[in-house]
Amino acid sequence: MRRALSILRRRRDGTFSPFPGRRWPAGLARVVSTGAFVWMFAIVPGTAGSPELPNLPTSRTDLSAEDLARVTAITRPTTDFSKPEQFEPMQGGAGTSRKRINQDAFSQSSANLTFEEEGTFKLGNGLFRKLWVSSPSSTQASDGLGPLFNARACQSCHLKDGRGHPPEGNADATSMFFRLARQAETEEEKQALADRKVLNFPDPVYGGQLQDLAVPGLAGEGRMTISYEEIPVRLADGTALSLRKPAYGLTDLASGPLDAGTTLSPRVTPQMIGLGLVEQIHPADILAKADPDDRNGDGISGRPSIVRDELSGELTLGRFGWKAQTPSIRQQSADAFAGDIGISTPEVPKHWGDCTEAEKECLALPNGVQERLGAVEAPPPVMDLVTFYSQNLAVPVRRDVGNADVLAGKKVFYELGCASCHTPKFVTRRDAPNKAQAFQLIWPYSDFLLHDLGEGLADGQTVGDASGTEWRTPPLWGIGLTKRVNGHTFFLHDGRARNLTEAILWHGGEAQKARDSFAALAGREREALVKFLESL
């Protein structure tokens, strides 16, 4: 992707005009106020209207000059690690939950919702927990499960609105599943990818996701198998550790083998907190951090994921999902209804979920559409409520921000270069549709870009712009409460890491330098870094 360096001047009335004939040195982006203008020296990824970034804004058009200066100042990376930063405990801005930290820490509503919105949130919570049933059923409003599915409710995958885990011992795989995809094979398919009409192509028999469960009278598609190889690691100070390297497979396939070109990508379900705030980060702030050609020479070359919004048909910025393949929470919810539960929505009107034409027994079963409720199994009011709920799960308040070890660990985090991808702070759009998410200083610790993390973490599956070695930087807020909420400490896209130290040591590719620097630390410094992460 091409990067263009340009200089714009922002008039006091909020409009912009170019400053012709000027270019600013690579790596610089700043705002300078001079007389009638605020000069915006901006590194702009791509160009508006280009095939890479079609009509995506490259500046904060939602802000006045004064607001822009404030945002620039407050989001500047800190250099003072002697004390907490201003507002640092409030990770989710004014919506941060200050309620008691317990197993329900990820299930609280944004603290700045109105009384009426609290009611809407609770209704959405009820639908998020709703158990769907197979058709036909006397509970007609709950008809439509499957026929093939991974779970009966959203909450079954997003346990306590938190992080999923790989199956351990006799535990089921409800919060982990396989994505199935193959590369383009024909010129027509290659063109569809180039036009971003699709992200990739499903297995011709089993579809885009392996469903291990089915309604009565139908067999699930198959079961995942996982085995681990222990890989010894010795750190610079002599500490001996072990990383577990997973190997994945399938058994009990109901309709024969997968296509020879189909890849398996294991995914654990991510936590749900702060999604509405992420949705309201201005695209320009994410694009400004992209450096696909590594022009500044720091070894980090994050790329934006440009996807087609299935609701509008327009190309836009993907920011949700392990590969940043989804542009909005509503689309993410609709995809999950179809793929995970087998429920049709106005956005994805697939009454038989992920069943393919090859799975004729599945397609022969009844669906749950009730004409009096609409043309799909989950009509618009259901989607409205589930989307609102997902947008307003609060980020918990930070703990121990002033602790000496936490501050020391924060300093190590910055010195290792972790903040190059895990961007600490953003200020959300002032023109957000819901006031609760508008103009909030938030601390997600992610740039929401795609990064190559090396062959060690590769799944070999291309998803839109993301290659088989690329992953979206996951937000870190709430990561220290995983044990409290979900009863485990499994991290990364497939839960292979059993703790935060292992998660760091799995980093490769663009993060190899930071990983190696971490491995070279003294034990006390490593412990301080982990303590900082546990405070998030």
XYZ file of C-alpha atoms in Angstrom:
536
model
C 0.000 0.000 0.000
C 1.288 3.466 -0.864
C 1.731 6.166 1.774
C 1.456 9.843 0.918
C 2.894 12.623 3.058
C 0.878 15.800 2.902
C 0.358 19.045 4.719
C -3.100 20.411 5.311
C -4.140 23.583 7.041
C -7.288 23.540 9.115
C -9.262 26.753 9.191
C -10.738 27.914 12.483
C -14.206 27.140 11.134
C -13.247 23.462 10.909
C -12.791 23.217 7.140
C -9.518 22.190 5.477
C -7.397 23.501 2.643
C -4.200 21.997 1.207
C -0.896 23.771 1.450
C 0.417 23.224 -2.073
C 3.877 22.075 -2.914
C 4.923 20.970 0.574
C 5.893 17.603 2.043
C 6.820 16.825 5.627
C 9.599 14.394 6.592
C 8.506 10.791 7.130
C 7.721 9.879 10.707
C 6.397 13.303 11.717
C 2.823 14.241 12.475
C 1.963 17.289 14.498
C -0.379 20.224 14.898
C 0.869 23.816 15.046
C -1.385 26.817 15.635
C -0.394 29.953 13.746
C -2.705 32.906 13.402
C -5.739 32.140 11.280
C -4.852 28.525 10.693
C -4.030 25.360 12.549
C -1.367 23.638 10.465
C -1.754 19.868 10.406
C 1.473 18.175 9.419
C 0.060 14.716 8.908
C 1.363 11.382 7.743
C -1.516 10.172 5.624
C -1.715 6.468 4.683
C -2.662 6.144 1.040
C -4.806 8.845 -0.502
C -8.509 9.456 -0.258
C -10.236 7.852 -3.199
C -7.392 5.443 -3.958
C -8.161 1.719 -4.400
C -6.439 1.063 -1.069
C -8.274 3.683 0.993
C -11.352 4.743 -0.949
C -12.858 7.911 0.496
C -11.705 7.182 4.028
C -11.050 10.350 6.030
C -7.409 11.100 6.718
C -7.994 13.835 9.292
C -10.250 14.443 12.282
C -13.044 16.331 10.564
C -15.222 15.925 13.669
C -13.096 18.257 15.811
C -12.642 21.977 16.139
C -9.113 23.354 16.102
C -9.158 23.670 19.871
C -10.402 20.107 20.339
C -7.802 18.800 17.927
C -5.015 20.420 19.902
C -6.404 18.918 23.138
C -6.673 15.459 21.597
C -3.131 15.641 20.234
C -1.787 16.601 23.645
C -3.715 14.056 25.716
C -2.958 11.097 23.434
C 0.763 11.840 23.150
C 2.767 8.883 24.561
C 3.960 9.542 28.084
C 7.590 9.848 29.087
C 6.944 10.160 32.829
C 6.644 6.812 34.602
C 6.934 8.166 38.137
C 3.174 8.480 38.573
C -0.078 7.562 36.816
C -1.244 9.681 33.898
C -4.278 11.891 34.184
C -7.513 9.871 33.796
C -5.512 6.608 33.474
C -7.752 4.563 35.807
C -10.782 5.352 33.602
C -9.915 2.986 30.744
C -13.314 3.370 29.103
C -13.720 7.096 29.604
C -16.875 8.251 31.374
C -18.441 4.847 30.665
C -15.860 3.012 32.796
C -17.469 0.664 35.306
C -16.508 1.355 38.920
C -18.513 -1.549 40.245
C -16.960 -4.222 42.394
C -14.436 -6.363 40.564
C -15.769 -9.914 40.537
C -16.802 -12.584 38.028
C -19.303 -10.138 36.494
C -16.668 -7.459 35.828
C -17.141 -7.692 32.047
C -20.953 -7.746 32.167
C -21.659 -4.243 33.467
C -23.274 -1.533 31.362
C -21.479 1.679 30.452
C -21.666 3.977 33.463
C -22.824 6.978 31.413
C -25.968 5.448 29.886
C -29.302 7.145 30.486
C -32.013 5.450 32.551
C -33.883 4.535 29.356
C -30.725 3.125 27.795
C -30.146 0.981 30.866
C -33.475 -0.671 30.131
C -32.486 -1.260 26.518
C -29.181 -2.754 27.701
C -30.991 -5.187 29.993
C -33.316 -6.297 27.200
C -30.298 -6.864 24.982
C -28.649 -8.843 27.759
C -31.678 -11.111 27.890
C -31.433 -11.808 24.165
C -27.670 -12.311 24.389
C -28.320 -15.060 26.942
C -31.371 -16.456 25.115
C -31.268 -20.189 24.348
C -32.536 -20.845 20.836
C -34.381 -24.083 20.057
C -34.788 -26.217 16.966
C -37.805 -25.851 14.701
C -40.671 -26.416 14.940
C -41.276 -25.520 18.561
C -44.082 -24.239 20.745
C -41.806 -21.338 21.760
C -42.047 -19.766 18.331
C -40.042 -16.650 19.173
C -37.067 -18.910 19.959
C -37.316 -21.107 16.856
C -34.502 -21.376 14.362
C -31.506 -23.014 16.018
C -29.097 -24.514 13.506
C -29.692 -26.965 12.007
C -25.885 -26.990 12.426
C -24.435 -24.833 15.190
C -21.650 -24.291 17.711
C -23.743 -22.887 20.559
C -27.365 -22.197 21.498
C -26.748 -18.696 22.845
C -24.303 -15.830 22.380
C -23.370 -16.104 26.053
C -22.428 -19.768 25.584
C -19.434 -18.705 23.468
C -18.695 -15.363 25.123
C -18.519 -16.766 28.638
C -19.456 -14.012 31.113
C -18.844 -11.640 28.176
C -15.183 -12.599 28.443
C -12.492 -14.614 26.763
C -12.963 -18.143 25.419
C -10.540 -21.020 25.867
C -9.421 -24.180 24.109
C -10.964 -27.434 25.367
C -9.034 -28.733 28.349
C -9.455 -32.324 29.504
C -13.092 -33.303 29.057
C -14.279 -29.725 28.571
C -16.209 -28.958 25.392
C -15.094 -26.645 22.604
C -18.025 -24.237 22.878
C -15.841 -21.128 23.139
C -13.416 -22.231 20.415
C -14.057 -23.204 16.803
C -12.437 -23.648 13.414
C -12.757 -21.153 10.574
C -12.579 -22.926 7.209
C -11.319 -21.219 4.074
C -9.528 -21.857 0.815
C -7.757 -19.638 -1.705
C -9.295 -18.418 -4.960
C -9.085 -21.026 -7.713
C -10.698 -19.401 -10.742
C -10.228 -16.024 -12.400
C -13.730 -15.108 -11.307
C -12.909 -15.893 -7.685
C -9.645 -13.943 -7.889
C -11.551 -10.944 -9.221
C -14.080 -11.218 -6.394
C -11.204 -11.036 -3.917
C -9.642 -8.088 -5.736
C -12.979 -6.265 -5.671
C -13.328 -7.122 -1.982
C -16.673 -8.764 -2.602
C -15.542 -11.679 -0.429
C -12.884 -12.220 2.246
C -12.030 -15.754 1.115
C -13.877 -18.895 0.004
C -15.535 -21.522 2.213
C -14.974 -25.250 2.072
C -17.362 -26.562 -0.636
C -18.928 -29.089 1.776
C -18.516 -27.749 5.304
C -18.806 -24.029 4.642
C -16.940 -21.246 6.396
C -16.968 -22.707 9.897
C -17.001 -26.176 11.377
C -20.194 -26.714 13.387
C -19.724 -29.573 15.837
C -23.353 -29.619 17.045
C -26.678 -30.226 15.308
C -30.396 -30.389 16.016
C -32.008 -33.801 16.744
C -31.927 -36.106 13.734
C -28.816 -34.528 12.207
C -25.154 -35.190 12.921
C -22.674 -32.415 13.658
C -20.092 -31.794 10.965
C -17.184 -33.129 12.984
C -14.967 -32.530 16.017
C -11.730 -30.632 16.431
C -8.672 -32.390 17.768
C -5.753 -30.642 19.458
C -2.417 -31.996 20.569
C 0.453 -30.033 22.069
C 4.204 -30.279 21.798
C 6.205 -28.684 24.594
C 8.945 -26.381 23.263
C 11.647 -25.549 25.836
C 12.721 -21.905 26.095
C 15.608 -20.552 28.152
C 15.715 -16.848 28.941
C 18.870 -14.745 29.220
C 18.985 -14.990 33.018
C 18.804 -18.793 32.878
C 15.067 -19.114 33.588
C 13.735 -22.268 31.914
C 10.214 -22.141 30.454
C 8.153 -24.156 28.020
C 5.788 -23.100 25.244
C 3.111 -25.452 24.005
C 2.887 -25.702 20.229
C -0.541 -26.887 19.069
C -1.338 -29.234 16.217
C -4.917 -29.243 14.930
C -7.018 -31.798 13.155
C -10.545 -33.070 12.552
C -12.267 -36.306 13.359
C -15.727 -37.788 12.830
C -16.342 -35.742 9.685
C -19.947 -36.357 8.661
C -19.615 -35.753 4.916
C -16.155 -36.918 3.961
C -12.835 -35.055 3.922
C -12.314 -31.325 3.572
C -11.321 -29.875 0.232
C -7.571 -30.288 -0.319
C -7.093 -26.518 -0.278
C -9.107 -25.802 2.876
C -7.213 -24.387 5.850
C -8.170 -24.611 9.521
C -7.943 -21.489 11.653
C -8.641 -22.048 15.352
C -10.256 -19.095 17.126
C -11.197 -18.569 20.748
C -13.955 -16.056 21.392
C -12.683 -12.585 22.391
C -13.917 -10.551 25.334
C -16.781 -8.137 24.662
C -15.910 -5.043 26.702
C -15.458 -1.628 25.099
C -16.634 -2.599 21.621
C -18.820 0.462 21.180
C -15.885 2.713 22.009
C -13.642 0.927 19.513
C -16.346 1.429 16.890
C -16.165 5.193 17.491
C -12.407 5.624 17.107
C -12.063 7.931 14.127
C -10.691 6.088 11.057
C -8.081 8.808 10.564
C -6.525 8.015 13.950
C -6.136 4.346 13.030
C -4.897 5.057 9.514
C -2.344 7.561 10.814
C -0.582 4.730 12.652
C -0.267 2.538 9.572
C 3.244 2.144 8.164
C 3.016 -0.678 5.619
C 6.419 0.107 4.111
C 8.141 0.700 7.469
C 9.314 4.125 6.365
C 10.437 5.034 9.883
C 12.628 1.941 10.084
C 11.380 0.666 13.441
C 10.527 -2.801 12.097
C 6.787 -2.257 12.621
C 4.655 -2.102 9.483
C 1.020 -2.200 10.489
C -1.567 -2.271 7.699
C -5.227 -1.303 7.786
C -7.789 -3.929 6.848
C -10.057 -2.532 4.151
C -13.292 -4.494 3.840
C -16.650 -4.102 2.205
C -19.444 -3.161 4.557
C -22.096 -5.731 3.731
C -24.833 -3.383 4.911
C -23.922 -0.345 2.787
C -21.823 -2.004 0.080
C -19.103 0.603 0.616
C -15.436 -0.090 1.314
C -14.463 0.866 4.841
C -12.082 0.084 7.684
C -12.273 -3.317 9.360
C -11.609 -3.188 13.082
C -13.280 -6.231 14.701
C -12.329 -9.895 14.703
C -8.953 -11.597 15.011
C -8.070 -10.455 11.485
C -9.920 -7.107 11.538
C -12.308 -8.543 8.961
C -15.491 -6.900 10.231
C -16.340 -3.178 10.119
C -19.167 -2.918 12.642
C -20.610 -4.524 15.743
C -23.930 -5.100 14.018
C -22.238 -7.018 11.202
C -20.177 -8.975 13.727
C -23.360 -9.909 15.586
C -25.156 -10.956 12.392
C -22.218 -13.104 11.287
C -22.149 -14.789 14.688
C -25.885 -15.456 14.622
C -25.513 -17.189 11.250
C -22.239 -19.027 11.779
C -22.349 -19.885 15.484
C -26.069 -20.421 16.152
C -27.599 -20.860 12.698
C -30.017 -17.947 13.047
C -30.973 -15.697 10.126
C -31.007 -11.890 10.467
C -31.852 -9.061 8.046
C -28.104 -8.580 7.571
C -27.359 -12.275 6.932
C -30.678 -13.890 5.887
C -29.426 -17.483 5.942
C -32.219 -19.506 7.557
C -30.066 -22.637 7.602
C -26.966 -20.873 8.855
C -23.716 -22.203 7.403
C -25.281 -25.257 5.740
C -23.988 -25.684 2.181
C -25.678 -27.075 -0.926
C -23.769 -30.309 -0.356
C -25.440 -30.768 3.057
C -28.880 -31.644 1.708
C -30.138 -33.237 4.942
C -29.496 -29.949 6.703
C -31.310 -27.893 4.072
C -34.301 -30.241 4.189
C -35.042 -29.404 7.837
C -37.531 -26.675 8.822
C -36.387 -23.180 9.729
C -37.691 -20.850 12.414
C -39.092 -17.979 10.375
C -42.408 -16.751 11.813
C -44.261 -14.554 9.309
C -45.945 -12.555 12.045
C -42.477 -11.628 13.389
C -40.815 -10.935 10.059
C -38.918 -12.577 7.211
C -36.000 -13.820 9.313
C -35.519 -15.749 12.541
C -34.002 -12.774 14.422
C -35.904 -9.715 13.104
C -34.664 -6.107 13.363
C -35.759 -5.493 16.990
C -33.648 -8.461 18.102
C -30.632 -7.190 16.203
C -31.137 -3.678 17.563
C -31.108 -4.893 21.151
C -28.205 -7.343 20.804
C -26.140 -4.705 19.002
C -26.867 -2.090 21.666
C -25.911 -4.539 24.407
C -22.652 -5.400 22.647
C -21.842 -1.713 22.149
C -22.285 -0.837 25.799
C -20.474 -3.456 27.861
C -18.300 -1.314 30.087
C -14.540 -1.470 30.496
C -13.669 -2.027 34.190
C -11.703 0.590 36.109
C -7.930 0.054 36.268
C -6.393 -1.299 39.462
C -3.081 -0.432 41.128
C -2.171 2.310 38.646
C 0.076 3.996 41.226
C 1.799 0.810 42.387
C 5.587 1.118 42.069
C 5.952 -2.239 40.310
C 3.101 -1.433 37.921
C 4.703 1.892 37.005
C 8.063 0.155 36.511
C 6.376 -2.425 34.301
C 4.685 0.319 32.293
C 8.094 1.863 31.642
C 9.415 -1.511 30.436
C 6.332 -1.841 28.184
C 7.243 1.411 26.451
C 10.991 0.749 26.349
C 10.524 -2.639 24.673
C 8.425 -1.029 21.952
C 5.189 -2.796 22.892
C 3.327 0.510 22.561
C 4.276 0.624 18.866
C 1.399 -1.788 18.174
C -0.509 -1.713 21.452
C -1.311 2.000 21.198
C -2.361 3.112 24.685
C -4.817 5.949 24.048
C -7.396 7.327 21.650
C -10.123 9.956 21.875
C -13.337 8.815 20.221
C -15.324 10.797 17.682
C -17.174 13.850 18.898
C -19.960 13.064 16.402
C -20.603 9.499 17.651
C -24.276 8.485 17.257
C -24.599 7.768 20.976
C -23.455 10.429 23.411
C -22.155 7.701 25.734
C -19.341 6.953 23.272
C -18.692 10.525 22.092
C -15.393 12.340 22.760
C -14.119 9.837 25.311
C -10.472 9.344 26.251
C -10.037 5.571 26.148
C -7.105 3.217 26.805
C -7.540 0.066 24.654
C -3.817 -0.602 24.048
C -4.283 -1.500 20.371
C -3.726 0.197 17.019
C -6.391 -2.045 15.365
C -4.042 -2.694 12.450
C -2.790 -5.917 10.911
C 0.725 -7.037 11.862
C 2.850 -9.957 10.719
C 3.588 -11.975 13.862
C 5.695 -14.605 12.155
C 5.367 -18.268 11.294
C 5.058 -19.382 14.905
C 1.570 -17.888 15.195
C 0.576 -18.337 11.545
C -2.676 -20.076 10.684
C -2.011 -20.024 6.937
C -5.461 -18.569 6.275
C -5.952 -15.395 4.254
C -8.906 -13.263 5.346
C -9.394 -10.214 3.160
C -6.281 -8.081 3.475
C -4.860 -10.243 6.273
C -2.336 -12.866 5.225
C -1.799 -16.193 6.933
C 0.773 -14.646 9.288
C -1.071 -11.407 10.055
C -3.323 -10.625 13.007
C -5.076 -7.551 14.291
C -3.490 -6.135 17.434
C -5.900 -7.252 20.171
C -6.883 -4.668 22.806
C -5.279 -5.301 26.191
C -7.820 -3.562 28.430
C -9.337 -6.087 30.825
C -6.636 -8.699 30.162
C -5.639 -8.774 33.831
C -9.160 -9.828 34.847
C -9.310 -12.923 32.631
C -8.643 -15.255 35.564
C -11.241 -13.524 37.754
C -13.972 -13.518 35.108
C -13.298 -16.674 33.106
C -11.283 -18.849 35.474
C -8.314 -19.296 33.141
C -5.288 -17.477 31.714
C -5.211 -18.778 28.142
C -4.233 -16.115 25.622
C -3.630 -15.501 21.891
C -6.031 -16.353 19.060
C -6.100 -20.063 19.914
C -5.439 -19.969 23.652
C -2.087 -21.756 23.326
C -0.396 -19.391 25.785
C -1.061 -20.455 29.389
C -0.087 -17.101 30.840
C 1.019 -13.628 29.790
C 4.710 -14.528 29.730
C 4.078 -17.317 27.230
C 1.909 -14.991 25.147
C 4.781 -12.504 24.845
C 7.308 -15.227 24.014
C 5.128 -16.435 21.120
C 5.434 -13.060 19.394
C 7.511 -13.095 16.214
C 7.711 -11.249 12.924
C 7.321 -7.528 13.542
C 7.266 -8.199 17.295
C 10.425 -10.349 17.310
C 12.638 -7.519 18.541
C 10.314 -6.718 21.450
C 9.989 -10.433 22.251
C 13.762 -10.915 22.313
C 14.214 -7.822 24.470
C 11.671 -9.236 26.915
C 13.561 -12.547 27.023
C 16.745 -10.627 27.810
C 15.279 -8.809 30.825
C 16.143 -9.562 34.409
C 13.485 -11.507 36.274
C 12.311 -8.509 38.287
C 11.749 -6.450 35.136
C 9.745 -9.259 33.511
C 7.625 -9.598 36.637
C 7.006 -5.840 36.661
C 5.861 -5.908 33.022
C 3.445 -8.747 33.759
C 2.167 -6.866 36.817
C 1.491 -3.843 34.613
C -0.465 -6.001 32.142
C -2.427 -7.531 35.023
C -3.472 -4.029 36.101
C -5.179 -3.353 32.768
